[in-house]
Amino acid sequence: MTRSQGSRVPQGSQTSQSSQEVQDSQNSQDSQNSQGSRDRILARIRAAVAGAPEVPVTRSYRHRVPPPAGGTPGEAVELFAERVADYRAVVHVVESARAAEVISGALARRGARRVVVPGGLPEEWARAVGAHPGGEAVPDDPPLSAAELDALDGVVTGCAAGIAETGTIVLDAGPGQGRRALTLVPDYHLCLVRAGQIVPGVPEAIAALDPLRPLTWISGPSATSDIELDRVEGVHGPRTLEVVILR
Amino acid sequence: MSGVFLGMPAFPENAAAAVQDSQLRFNLRRATRTIRGKRAAVAGELPDWAALRDAGKQIKDHTLRNLDRYLLQLEEAVTRAGGRVHWAADAAEANRIVAGLVEATGETSVVKVKSMATQEIGLNEALAERGITAYETDLAELIVQLGDDWPSHILVPAIHRNRSEIREIFRERMGEWGRPAPEGLTDDPRALAEAARLHLRERFLASEVAISGANFMIAETGTLVVLESEGNGRMCLTLPRTLISVVGIEKLLPTWRDLEVFLQLLPRSSTGERMNPYTSTWTGAAEGQEFHLVLLDNGRTAVLADEVGRQALRCIRCSACLNVCPVYERAGGHAYGSVYPGPIGAILTPQLRRSGTVASRDRLPPSATRDLDASLPYASSLCGACFEVCPVAIDIPEVLVHLRAQAPHPRAERLGMRAAGWVFDRPVRLARAQRLGGRLRRFLPRRLPGPLSAWTDTRDIPDIPAESFRDWWGRTGGGTR
Amino acid sequence: MRVALFITCVNDTLFPGTGRAVVTLLRRLGCEVAFPEAQTCCGQMHLNTGYPQEATRLARHFTDVFAGYDAVVTPSGSCAAMVREQYPRLARAAPGPSFADAVAETAPKVHDLPEFLVDVLGVTDVGASFPHRVAYHPTCHSLRGLRLGDRPARLLGGVRGLELVPLPGAEECCGFGGTFAVKNPAVSAAMCADKVHNVMATGAEVLCAADNSCLMHIGGTLRRQRAGVRVMHLAEILAATEDDPGTGRGAKAGTGSGTGAGTGAAR
């Protein structure tokens, strides 16, 4: 259907006008059409649903997820760790005092030398990033280009929330997390989650998050099931996700 | 909808050809059965699945009932957050708007996140006509694009291809589109995914314009939501300077809170995971990007006007219905002649195209998809497996039966149904017909003529008894004499 | 209890043995069975093929014929589902309240046989004997429409001597689907081929279901392939006893051929 309708697009006029003029006139024409279409679509909707009864919404699903997903914080941490590991991410559960030690150990094991640190990462964690031999903490200030990010060995961040039932980490580009590209382009992401940030289920996470911030929900490393619906970890996002849960 | 399927024959012919393709049958069977089991496990894991399903259905119905109000609220919120909202009544208008926006950036190529809506409107072809190249970045879409192929599944568009076919496509075609496949590429899915990563990496890092769809739009906040697995979505949504999202008007949810329902229903129904690897949400112009939202009608308001058919607009494109459908498993996605295959496609395609009905035959000029669309509501044995797994409880069999009533019927069938109705109107006529059948039973051929030969090609017909039940009852007083 | 038998047009015409088995079984369980002779067809074929007007006419006839009984029993899951699920929809689309009232009165009293036995009569051991290896195909309308769950299996579990073998992929459609079988013959046959393959894998002597339409389809394929597995309606197995192993078709039944869709082994 599109092909026959698409041929009505005015294209031939470009020879007599500069392409910029064509573009401008077309854009203003589109915004007028769009206004007309807006009214037309709204009118069609109103005609289509006129007289239809209102539909109430009942929410009888779990708002506060009970055990095993809920329960005491200890259980939530345990479930979170287990579910993150299910996605074949590397998971550590440690006392918060050991954060720096775990960060430098992980980076050394990985052989990650130049690692980007977002603004607002706790001082102690940022120092740990450059602590192993050859290690260097690279700040995103001034902002690194995509190509520069691509040349780095990894990224270390905190997060905004963790969801136990689904094993999900949520980043909201806040302090210690950086803009979205930071946790996307480098091939290795080390993420620290404080036990107090872990909520039992999706409803609690939605309630805790600010929709006006750009959010990235991460559940395991990048993956695809596009070949014979067989799950393969690692396509375009970080192929290795390492999660440190701080008790 | 998209022109790529123009001129296809009706479903039964397409399906008959597909059934003969043993490689296709094997690929589909393997893939759908894998995902079926995963979906059942993770849906069964939630004790409140039924309550989530009810809420999902109700939220969608409530939104559709108040769609005008919520769209206006969305427009205001997106604009307030620095985005620009465009309204497209049909495919041509949407394509024109998007092409104009891309041209305004001065770019001649775009990267794309997998999007059903842009396939539906044939955006890539429309952009090509204006000299703009659209690069698909989802692995399966890449396989389809490189292979000059058609998508055959909502979630996994290349489900009809197995690993060795994919390896051949990569080896032969990647070079024409960009970085060629690595030397000595094997058919290990890991190696194939790595080849796609390398092929697209530079493209992501250099692209200035991206085009996406969205899984959800939140009216209250103006937030858009994209669920994905590979990270190609994040690349497209994050790195380019300009982001254009083309979204069907039915993708709306009233409040941010409503996501708590759909972020549980969709991943579990779709990929059979507790959560998909990546979900991105953004509101307006995020992190200094230029953001355009194109709201697409393209037949949706017509669907909304049908009291029974409108439930198809609840669809969240999870594809669970495809994965359990015995007809889809054997016929494959291409047989449905639309970017929306399977059970949901069988009810969505004829409604969106507004063709395949008796009424449209009089109203519209003959369309190349008319016969195909008329056959789609019959592409089901009404087994009900699709309804059972649908996370928003779309009663697909109900809509199929509803659409069948509107479809044009073959003359012979019409006469046959009328005759059967006449016989069933009076028990005495039925009794006479049964006795006639009983007398002629010895003359019944093993192979029946005409349309009924479709039965006897593979099955025997039952022996016709000498005496019907009602005659036995009458003769024996219900077995008491 | 005064029970009306809704035999269905297919059973009436092609499978009278099933009807006789239902009568035998219900009487054995103490029911008084009536056969309203004005009954014809529920209209399922018309509705599902796209002829709702004819279906509505037949539905009106059905509600006239079956008004006033304590219960209506039918040996067809899909016909019971038609009355219970589709009649209210037809009534909503039809003008005037009288048909809607009739549907509201009659439809809830219509039961598929296994449902009637387990839920209404409250029995799972019906005193049957059938010393054979049996696989059960649950049929789509019983499984997903009427949600009969394990009721048929419990009934078969109560049959003396019967060995119930699990059928792989039991919940999958056999590919009959009414006119689907002739409108999409290639897919229908492919679905049935897989069903038959699964039946053969069980090593069962008998494939049982509570709907002769599906059995006609599967049995017709089995017979074409000379597979040596016969098909039987659930009612015929439940009606069979040690004294009357002839599957309850009854000594007085004359020349009935039972489910003629079965293999030669059935006769």
mmCIF file of N, CA, C and O in Angstrom, chain C residues 161-241:
data_model
loop_
_atom_site.group_PDB
_atom_site.id
_atom_site.type_symbol
_atom_site.label_atom_id
_atom_site.label_comp_id
_atom_site.label_asym_id
_atom_site.label_seq_id
_atom_site.Cartn_x
_atom_site.Cartn_y
_atom_site.Cartn_z
ATOM 1 N N GLY C 161 -9.278 -52.130 34.681
ATOM 2 C CA GLY C 161 -8.442 -52.766 33.661
ATOM 3 C C GLY C 161 -7.830 -51.799 32.656
ATOM 4 O O GLY C 161 -7.007 -52.196 31.832
ATOM 5 N N LEU C 162 -8.245 -50.547 32.712
ATOM 6 C CA LEU C 162 -7.766 -49.603 31.695
ATOM 7 C C LEU C 162 -6.386 -49.069 32.067
ATOM 8 O O LEU C 162 -6.154 -48.638 33.193
ATOM 9 N N GLU C 163 -5.473 -49.105 31.101
ATOM 10 C CA GLU C 163 -4.158 -48.507 31.310
ATOM 11 C C GLU C 163 -4.085 -47.201 30.527
ATOM 12 O O GLU C 163 -4.129 -47.195 29.300
ATOM 13 N N LEU C 164 -4.031 -46.101 31.271
ATOM 14 C CA LEU C 164 -3.999 -44.784 30.621
ATOM 15 C C LEU C 164 -2.551 -44.394 30.361
ATOM 16 O O LEU C 164 -1.770 -44.265 31.292
ATOM 17 N N VAL C 165 -2.196 -44.220 29.077
ATOM 18 C CA VAL C 165 -0.810 -43.849 28.763
ATOM 19 C C VAL C 165 -0.771 -42.368 28.365
ATOM 20 O O VAL C 165 -1.663 -41.889 27.668
ATOM 21 N N PRO C 166 0.236 -41.640 28.854
ATOM 22 C CA PRO C 166 0.283 -40.212 28.540
ATOM 23 C C PRO C 166 0.556 -39.970 27.058
ATOM 24 O O PRO C 166 1.354 -40.672 26.438
ATOM 25 N N LEU C 167 -0.143 -38.985 26.518
ATOM 26 C CA LEU C 167 0.013 -38.627 25.103
ATOM 27 C C LEU C 167 0.928 -37.403 25.005
ATOM 28 O O LEU C 167 0.574 -36.328 25.502
ATOM 29 N N PRO C 168 2.087 -37.534 24.368
ATOM 30 C CA PRO C 168 2.962 -36.361 24.232
ATOM 31 C C PRO C 168 2.248 -35.256 23.432
ATOM 32 O O PRO C 168 1.519 -35.551 22.479
ATOM 33 N N GLY C 169 2.440 -34.016 23.829
ATOM 34 C CA GLY C 169 1.810 -32.893 23.115
ATOM 35 C C GLY C 169 0.301 -32.959 23.138
ATOM 36 O O GLY C 169 -0.368 -32.509 22.198
ATOM 37 N N ALA C 170 -0.256 -33.536 24.209
ATOM 38 C CA ALA C 170 -1.703 -33.760 24.271
ATOM 39 C C ALA C 170 -2.480 -32.464 24.080
ATOM 40 O O ALA C 170 -3.542 -32.452 23.445
ATOM 41 N N GLU C 171 -1.952 -31.350 24.611
ATOM 42 C CA GLU C 171 -2.710 -30.106 24.592
ATOM 43 C C GLU C 171 -2.733 -29.455 23.210
ATOM 44 O O GLU C 171 -3.434 -28.478 23.000
ATOM 45 N N GLU C 172 -1.978 -29.999 22.259
ATOM 46 C CA GLU C 172 -1.940 -29.370 20.933
ATOM 47 C C GLU C 172 -3.121 -29.798 20.065
ATOM 48 O O GLU C 172 -3.544 -30.936 20.083
ATOM 49 N N CYS C 173 -3.609 -28.855 19.310
ATOM 50 C CA CYS C 173 -4.755 -29.074 18.433
ATOM 51 C C CYS C 173 -4.445 -30.153 17.400
ATOM 52 O O CYS C 173 -3.327 -30.240 16.893
ATOM 53 N N CYS C 174 -5.448 -30.963 17.081
ATOM 54 C CA CYS C 174 -5.256 -32.023 16.087
ATOM 55 C C CYS C 174 -5.352 -31.491 14.670
ATOM 56 O O CYS C 174 -5.035 -32.190 13.708
ATOM 57 N N GLY C 175 -5.831 -30.237 14.522
ATOM 58 C CA GLY C 175 -5.910 -29.651 13.183
ATOM 59 C C GLY C 175 -7.268 -29.779 12.523
ATOM 60 O O GLY C 175 -7.425 -29.432 11.352
ATOM 61 N N PHE C 176 -8.272 -30.253 13.264
ATOM 62 C CA PHE C 176 -9.602 -30.376 12.646
ATOM 63 C C PHE C 176 -10.203 -28.985 12.439
ATOM 64 O O PHE C 176 -10.242 -28.473 11.327
ATOM 65 N N GLY C 177 -10.647 -28.359 13.512
ATOM 66 C CA GLY C 177 -11.115 -26.977 13.408
ATOM 67 C C GLY C 177 -12.300 -26.778 12.485
ATOM 68 O O GLY C 177 -12.439 -25.718 11.871
ATOM 69 N N GLY C 178 -13.176 -27.766 12.371
ATOM 70 C CA GLY C 178 -14.375 -27.594 11.537
ATOM 71 C C GLY C 178 -13.989 -27.393 10.083
ATOM 72 O O GLY C 178 -13.225 -28.178 9.516
ATOM 73 N N THR C 179 -14.473 -26.316 9.477
ATOM 74 C CA THR C 179 -14.183 -26.096 8.058
ATOM 75 C C THR C 179 -12.718 -25.750 7.814
ATOM 76 O O THR C 179 -12.279 -25.699 6.674
ATOM 77 N N PHE C 180 -11.957 -25.512 8.903
ATOM 78 C CA PHE C 180 -10.511 -25.296 8.749
ATOM 79 C C PHE C 180 -9.867 -26.468 8.000
ATOM 80 O O PHE C 180 -8.973 -26.283 7.182
ATOM 81 N N ALA C 181 -10.371 -27.676 8.283
ATOM 82 C CA ALA C 181 -9.784 -28.879 7.692
ATOM 83 C C ALA C 181 -9.877 -28.880 6.168
ATOM 84 O O ALA C 181 -9.021 -29.457 5.489
ATOM 85 N N VAL C 182 -10.898 -28.223 5.623
ATOM 86 C CA VAL C 182 -10.991 -28.164 4.159
ATOM 87 C C VAL C 182 -10.538 -26.818 3.597
ATOM 88 O O VAL C 182 -10.130 -26.726 2.441
ATOM 89 N N LYS C 183 -10.600 -25.771 4.427
ATOM 90 C CA LYS C 183 -10.147 -24.461 3.937
ATOM 91 C C LYS C 183 -8.627 -24.340 3.955
ATOM 92 O O LYS C 183 -8.050 -23.619 3.153
ATOM 93 N N ASN C 184 -7.989 -24.985 4.917
ATOM 94 C CA ASN C 184 -6.525 -24.986 5.004
ATOM 95 C C ASN C 184 -6.030 -26.427 5.121
ATOM 96 O O ASN C 184 -5.432 -26.816 6.133
ATOM 97 N N PRO C 185 -6.272 -27.220 4.072
ATOM 98 C CA PRO C 185 -6.008 -28.660 4.192
ATOM 99 C C PRO C 185 -4.542 -28.999 4.464
ATOM 100 O O PRO C 185 -4.259 -29.938 5.197
ATOM 101 N N ALA C 186 -3.624 -28.215 3.901
ATOM 102 C CA ALA C 186 -2.208 -28.568 4.066
ATOM 103 C C ALA C 186 -1.784 -28.445 5.528
ATOM 104 O O ALA C 186 -1.141 -29.348 6.076
ATOM 105 N N VAL C 187 -2.146 -27.327 6.154
ATOM 106 C CA VAL C 187 -1.761 -27.126 7.552
ATOM 107 C C VAL C 187 -2.508 -28.114 8.445
ATOM 108 O O VAL C 187 -1.945 -28.698 9.372
ATOM 109 N N SER C 188 -3.785 -28.304 8.152
ATOM 110 C CA SER C 188 -4.594 -29.234 8.941
ATOM 111 C C SER C 188 -3.981 -30.632 8.917
ATOM 112 O O SER C 188 -3.840 -31.287 9.953
ATOM 113 N N ALA C 189 -3.601 -31.076 7.721
ATOM 114 C CA ALA C 189 -3.022 -32.417 7.592
ATOM 115 C C ALA C 189 -1.677 -32.490 8.299
ATOM 116 O O ALA C 189 -1.352 -33.506 8.926
ATOM 117 N N ALA C 190 -0.905 -31.404 8.229
ATOM 118 C CA ALA C 190 0.408 -31.407 8.898
ATOM 119 C C ALA C 190 0.239 -31.492 10.410
ATOM 120 O O ALA C 190 0.998 -32.180 11.102
ATOM 121 N N MET C 191 -0.771 -30.784 10.926
ATOM 122 C CA MET C 191 -1.035 -30.840 12.363
ATOM 123 C C MET C 191 -1.455 -32.243 12.761
ATOM 124 O O MET C 191 -1.033 -32.790 13.786
ATOM 125 N N CYS C 192 -2.296 -32.845 11.935
ATOM 126 C CA CYS C 192 -2.790 -34.184 12.255
ATOM 127 C C CYS C 192 -1.670 -35.220 12.161
ATOM 128 O O CYS C 192 -1.620 -36.155 12.955
ATOM 129 N N ALA C 193 -0.777 -35.012 11.206
ATOM 130 C CA ALA C 193 0.341 -35.949 11.063
ATOM 131 C C ALA C 193 1.161 -35.975 12.354
ATOM 132 O O ALA C 193 1.569 -37.042 12.823
ATOM 133 N N ASP C 194 1.391 -34.798 12.933
ATOM 134 C CA ASP C 194 2.146 -34.750 14.190
ATOM 135 C C ASP C 194 1.361 -35.395 15.332
ATOM 136 O O ASP C 194 1.923 -36.062 16.194
ATOM 137 N N LYS C 195 0.061 -35.164 15.339
ATOM 138 C CA LYS C 195 -0.788 -35.764 16.379
ATOM 139 C C LYS C 195 -0.733 -37.288 16.264
ATOM 140 O O LYS C 195 -0.544 -37.999 17.266
ATOM 141 N N VAL C 196 -0.871 -37.784 15.047
ATOM 142 C CA VAL C 196 -0.849 -39.228 14.820
ATOM 143 C C VAL C 196 0.512 -39.807 15.225
ATOM 144 O O VAL C 196 0.597 -40.868 15.856
ATOM 145 N N HIS C 197 1.557 -39.078 14.889
ATOM 146 C CA HIS C 197 2.903 -39.502 15.278
ATOM 147 C C HIS C 197 2.995 -39.669 16.801
ATOM 148 O O HIS C 197 3.529 -40.676 17.296
ATOM 149 N N ASN C 198 2.448 -38.706 17.522
ATOM 150 C CA ASN C 198 2.471 -38.770 18.985
ATOM 151 C C ASN C 198 1.609 -39.915 19.522
ATOM 152 O O ASN C 198 1.962 -40.555 20.498
ATOM 153 N N VAL C 199 0.476 -40.137 18.853
ATOM 154 C CA VAL C 199 -0.406 -41.246 19.272
ATOM 155 C C VAL C 199 0.326 -42.573 19.097
ATOM 156 O O VAL C 199 0.337 -43.426 19.987
ATOM 157 N N MET C 200 0.976 -42.715 17.952
ATOM 158 C CA MET C 200 1.688 -43.967 17.675
ATOM 159 C C MET C 200 2.804 -44.198 18.701
ATOM 160 O O MET C 200 3.074 -45.339 19.087
ATOM 161 N N ALA C 201 3.428 -43.089 19.122
ATOM 162 C CA ALA C 201 4.548 -43.212 20.064
ATOM 163 C C ALA C 201 4.104 -43.748 21.424
ATOM 164 O O ALA C 201 4.920 -44.261 22.185
ATOM 165 N N THR C 202 2.830 -43.646 21.740
ATOM 166 C CA THR C 202 2.366 -44.108 23.047
ATOM 167 C C THR C 202 2.219 -45.621 23.103
ATOM 168 O O THR C 202 2.172 -46.194 24.185
ATOM 169 N N GLY C 203 2.086 -46.239 21.947
ATOM 170 C CA GLY C 203 1.820 -47.670 21.929
ATOM 171 C C GLY C 203 0.408 -48.032 22.373
ATOM 172 O O GLY C 203 0.116 -49.180 22.708
ATOM 173 N N ALA C 204 -0.491 -47.054 22.382
ATOM 174 C CA ALA C 204 -1.868 -47.312 22.812
ATOM 175 C C ALA C 204 -2.625 -48.131 21.769
ATOM 176 O O ALA C 204 -2.349 -48.043 20.575
ATOM 177 N N GLU C 205 -3.608 -48.910 22.266
ATOM 178 C CA GLU C 205 -4.500 -49.619 21.338
ATOM 179 C C GLU C 205 -5.618 -48.701 20.894
ATOM 180 O O GLU C 205 -6.176 -48.842 19.809
ATOM 181 N N VAL C 206 -5.987 -47.804 21.804
ATOM 182 C CA VAL C 206 -7.158 -46.971 21.572
ATOM 183 C C VAL C 206 -6.814 -45.520 21.858
ATOM 184 O O VAL C 206 -6.178 -45.216 22.867
ATOM 185 N N LEU C 207 -7.233 -44.629 20.943
ATOM 186 C CA LEU C 207 -7.165 -43.196 21.221
ATOM 187 C C LEU C 207 -8.569 -42.738 21.591
ATOM 188 O O LEU C 207 -9.523 -42.960 20.836
ATOM 189 N N CYS C 208 -8.666 -42.109 22.748
ATOM 190 C CA CYS C 208 -9.967 -41.704 23.256
ATOM 191 C C CYS C 208 -10.049 -40.182 23.313
ATOM 192 O O CYS C 208 -9.059 -39.498 23.545
ATOM 193 N N ALA C 209 -11.246 -39.643 23.079
ATOM 194 C CA ALA C 209 -11.491 -38.212 23.240
ATOM 195 C C ALA C 209 -12.968 -38.055 23.565
ATOM 196 O O ALA C 209 -13.743 -39.010 23.467
ATOM 197 N N ALA C 210 -13.360 -36.842 23.939
ATOM 198 C CA ALA C 210 -14.766 -36.595 24.248
ATOM 199 C C ALA C 210 -15.426 -35.786 23.135
ATOM 200 O O ALA C 210 -16.368 -35.034 23.368
ATOM 201 N N ASP C 211 -14.890 -35.915 21.921
ATOM 202 C CA ASP C 211 -15.469 -35.188 20.796
ATOM 203 C C ASP C 211 -15.224 -35.975 19.514
ATOM 204 O O ASP C 211 -14.081 -36.167 19.104
ATOM 205 N N ASN C 212 -16.291 -36.438 18.896
ATOM 206 C CA ASN C 212 -16.131 -37.279 17.713
ATOM 207 C C ASN C 212 -15.652 -36.518 16.481
ATOM 208 O O ASN C 212 -15.164 -37.126 15.530
ATOM 209 N N SER C 213 -15.787 -35.186 16.473
ATOM 210 C CA SER C 213 -15.299 -34.433 15.321
ATOM 211 C C SER C 213 -13.789 -34.560 15.216
ATOM 212 O O SER C 213 -13.242 -34.833 14.144
ATOM 213 N N CYS C 214 -13.126 -34.354 16.363
ATOM 214 C CA CYS C 214 -11.666 -34.488 16.377
ATOM 215 C C CYS C 214 -11.279 -35.936 16.073
ATOM 216 O O CYS C 214 -10.322 -36.203 15.354
ATOM 217 N N LEU C 215 -12.044 -36.880 16.640
ATOM 218 C CA LEU C 215 -11.725 -38.293 16.426
ATOM 219 C C LEU C 215 -11.928 -38.699 14.970
ATOM 220 O O LEU C 215 -11.222 -39.559 14.457
ATOM 221 N N MET C 216 -12.907 -38.080 14.315
ATOM 222 C CA MET C 216 -13.151 -38.366 12.898
ATOM 223 C C MET C 216 -11.921 -37.960 12.086
ATOM 224 O O MET C 216 -11.510 -38.640 11.151
ATOM 225 N N HIS C 217 -11.338 -36.834 12.493
ATOM 226 C CA HIS C 217 -10.161 -36.296 11.819
ATOM 227 C C HIS C 217 -8.928 -37.168 12.081
ATOM 228 O O HIS C 217 -8.281 -37.649 11.147
ATOM 229 N N ILE C 218 -8.661 -37.394 13.358
ATOM 230 C CA ILE C 218 -7.469 -38.192 13.706
ATOM 231 C C ILE C 218 -7.665 -39.639 13.252
ATOM 232 O O ILE C 218 -6.772 -40.248 12.663
ATOM 233 N N GLY C 219 -8.880 -40.168 13.500
ATOM 234 C CA GLY C 219 -9.173 -41.553 13.135
ATOM 235 C C GLY C 219 -9.122 -41.760 11.633
ATOM 236 O O GLY C 219 -8.670 -42.799 11.148
ATOM 237 N N GLY C 220 -9.591 -40.748 10.889
ATOM 238 C CA GLY C 220 -9.565 -40.847 9.429
ATOM 239 C C GLY C 220 -8.133 -40.924 8.910
ATOM 240 O O GLY C 220 -7.844 -41.636 7.941
ATOM 241 N N THR C 221 -7.235 -40.194 9.589
ATOM 242 C CA THR C 221 -5.820 -40.227 9.193
ATOM 243 C C THR C 221 -5.189 -41.554 9.615
ATOM 244 O O THR C 221 -4.451 -42.181 8.847
ATOM 245 N N LEU C 222 -5.503 -41.988 10.845
ATOM 246 C CA LEU C 222 -4.976 -43.278 11.315
ATOM 247 C C LEU C 222 -5.405 -44.405 10.374
ATOM 248 O O LEU C 222 -4.629 -45.286 10.033
ATOM 249 N N ARG C 223 -6.665 -44.347 9.950
ATOM 250 C CA ARG C 223 -7.187 -45.419 9.116
ATOM 251 C C ARG C 223 -6.557 -45.377 7.728
ATOM 252 O O ARG C 223 -6.223 -46.419 7.166
ATOM 253 N N ARG C 224 -6.382 -44.143 7.204
ATOM 254 C CA ARG C 224 -5.727 -44.026 5.906
ATOM 255 C C ARG C 224 -4.318 -44.618 5.959
ATOM 256 O O ARG C 224 -3.850 -45.248 5.022
ATOM 257 N N GLN C 225 -3.671 -44.423 7.116
ATOM 258 C CA GLN C 225 -2.296 -44.932 7.269
ATOM 259 C C GLN C 225 -2.266 -46.381 7.759
ATOM 260 O O GLN C 225 -1.186 -46.906 8.004
ATOM 261 N N ARG C 226 -3.439 -46.994 7.922
ATOM 262 C CA ARG C 226 -3.555 -48.366 8.438
ATOM 263 C C ARG C 226 -2.702 -48.526 9.695
ATOM 264 O O ARG C 226 -1.859 -49.418 9.811
ATOM 265 N N ALA C 227 -2.910 -47.608 10.615
ATOM 266 C CA ALA C 227 -2.031 -47.517 11.776
ATOM 267 C C ALA C 227 -2.351 -48.553 12.849
ATOM 268 O O ALA C 227 -1.546 -48.784 13.745
ATOM 269 N N GLY C 228 -3.521 -49.147 12.800
ATOM 270 C CA GLY C 228 -3.834 -50.186 13.778
ATOM 271 C C GLY C 228 -4.240 -49.656 15.144
ATOM 272 O O GLY C 228 -4.318 -50.412 16.105
ATOM 273 N N VAL C 229 -4.441 -48.363 15.257
ATOM 274 C CA VAL C 229 -4.958 -47.795 16.497
ATOM 275 C C VAL C 229 -6.392 -47.380 16.228
ATOM 276 O O VAL C 229 -6.668 -46.715 15.242
ATOM 277 N N ARG C 230 -7.320 -47.796 17.095
ATOM 278 C CA ARG C 230 -8.687 -47.375 16.852
ATOM 279 C C ARG C 230 -9.035 -46.185 17.725
ATOM 280 O O ARG C 230 -8.374 -45.938 18.743
ATOM 281 N N VAL C 231 -10.035 -45.456 17.333
ATOM 282 C CA VAL C 231 -10.457 -44.303 18.121
ATOM 283 C C VAL C 231 -11.816 -44.598 18.744
ATOM 284 O O VAL C 231 -12.660 -45.272 18.153
ATOM 285 N N MET C 232 -12.014 -44.126 19.966
ATOM 286 C CA MET C 232 -13.283 -44.341 20.666
ATOM 287 C C MET C 232 -13.658 -43.111 21.458
ATOM 288 O O MET C 232 -12.807 -42.478 22.090
ATOM 289 N N HIS C 233 -14.921 -42.815 21.445
ATOM 290 C CA HIS C 233 -15.419 -41.728 22.274
ATOM 291 C C HIS C 233 -15.368 -42.142 23.745
ATOM 292 O O HIS C 233 -15.597 -43.301 24.080
ATOM 293 N N LEU C 234 -15.088 -41.181 24.601
ATOM 294 C CA LEU C 234 -15.026 -41.444 26.047
ATOM 295 C C LEU C 234 -16.276 -42.162 26.548
ATOM 296 O O LEU C 234 -16.206 -43.082 27.376
ATOM 297 N N ALA C 235 -17.433 -41.770 26.017
ATOM 298 C CA ALA C 235 -18.696 -42.366 26.470
ATOM 299 C C ALA C 235 -18.708 -43.870 26.230
ATOM 300 O O ALA C 235 -19.242 -44.643 27.032
ATOM 301 N N GLU C 236 -18.115 -44.293 25.120
ATOM 302 C CA GLU C 236 -18.152 -45.719 24.778
ATOM 303 C C GLU C 236 -17.287 -46.533 25.733
ATOM 304 O O GLU C 236 -17.622 -47.668 26.074
ATOM 305 N N ILE C 237 -16.174 -45.939 26.169
ATOM 306 C CA ILE C 237 -15.325 -46.636 27.139
ATOM 307 C C ILE C 237 -16.017 -46.666 28.506
ATOM 308 O O ILE C 237 -16.037 -47.695 29.186
ATOM 309 N N LEU C 238 -16.618 -45.541 28.888
ATOM 310 C CA LEU C 238 -17.271 -45.479 30.205
ATOM 311 C C LEU C 238 -18.524 -46.350 30.264
ATOM 312 O O LEU C 238 -18.952 -46.768 31.328
ATOM 313 N N ALA C 239 -19.124 -46.602 29.085
ATOM 314 C CA ALA C 239 -20.328 -47.429 29.066
ATOM 315 C C ALA C 239 -20.004 -48.921 29.107
ATOM 316 O O ALA C 239 -20.842 -49.741 29.455
ATOM 317 N N ALA C 240 -18.758 -49.254 28.750
ATOM 318 C CA ALA C 240 -18.385 -50.671 28.666
ATOM 319 C C ALA C 240 -18.274 -51.284 30.060
ATOM 320 O O ALA C 240 -17.726 -50.670 30.969
ATOM 321 N N THR C 241 -18.812 -52.502 30.210
ATOM 322 C CA THR C 241 -18.704 -53.216 31.481
ATOM 323 C C THR C 241 -18.219 -54.626 31.212
ATOM 324 O O THR C 241 -18.108 -55.041 30.045
#
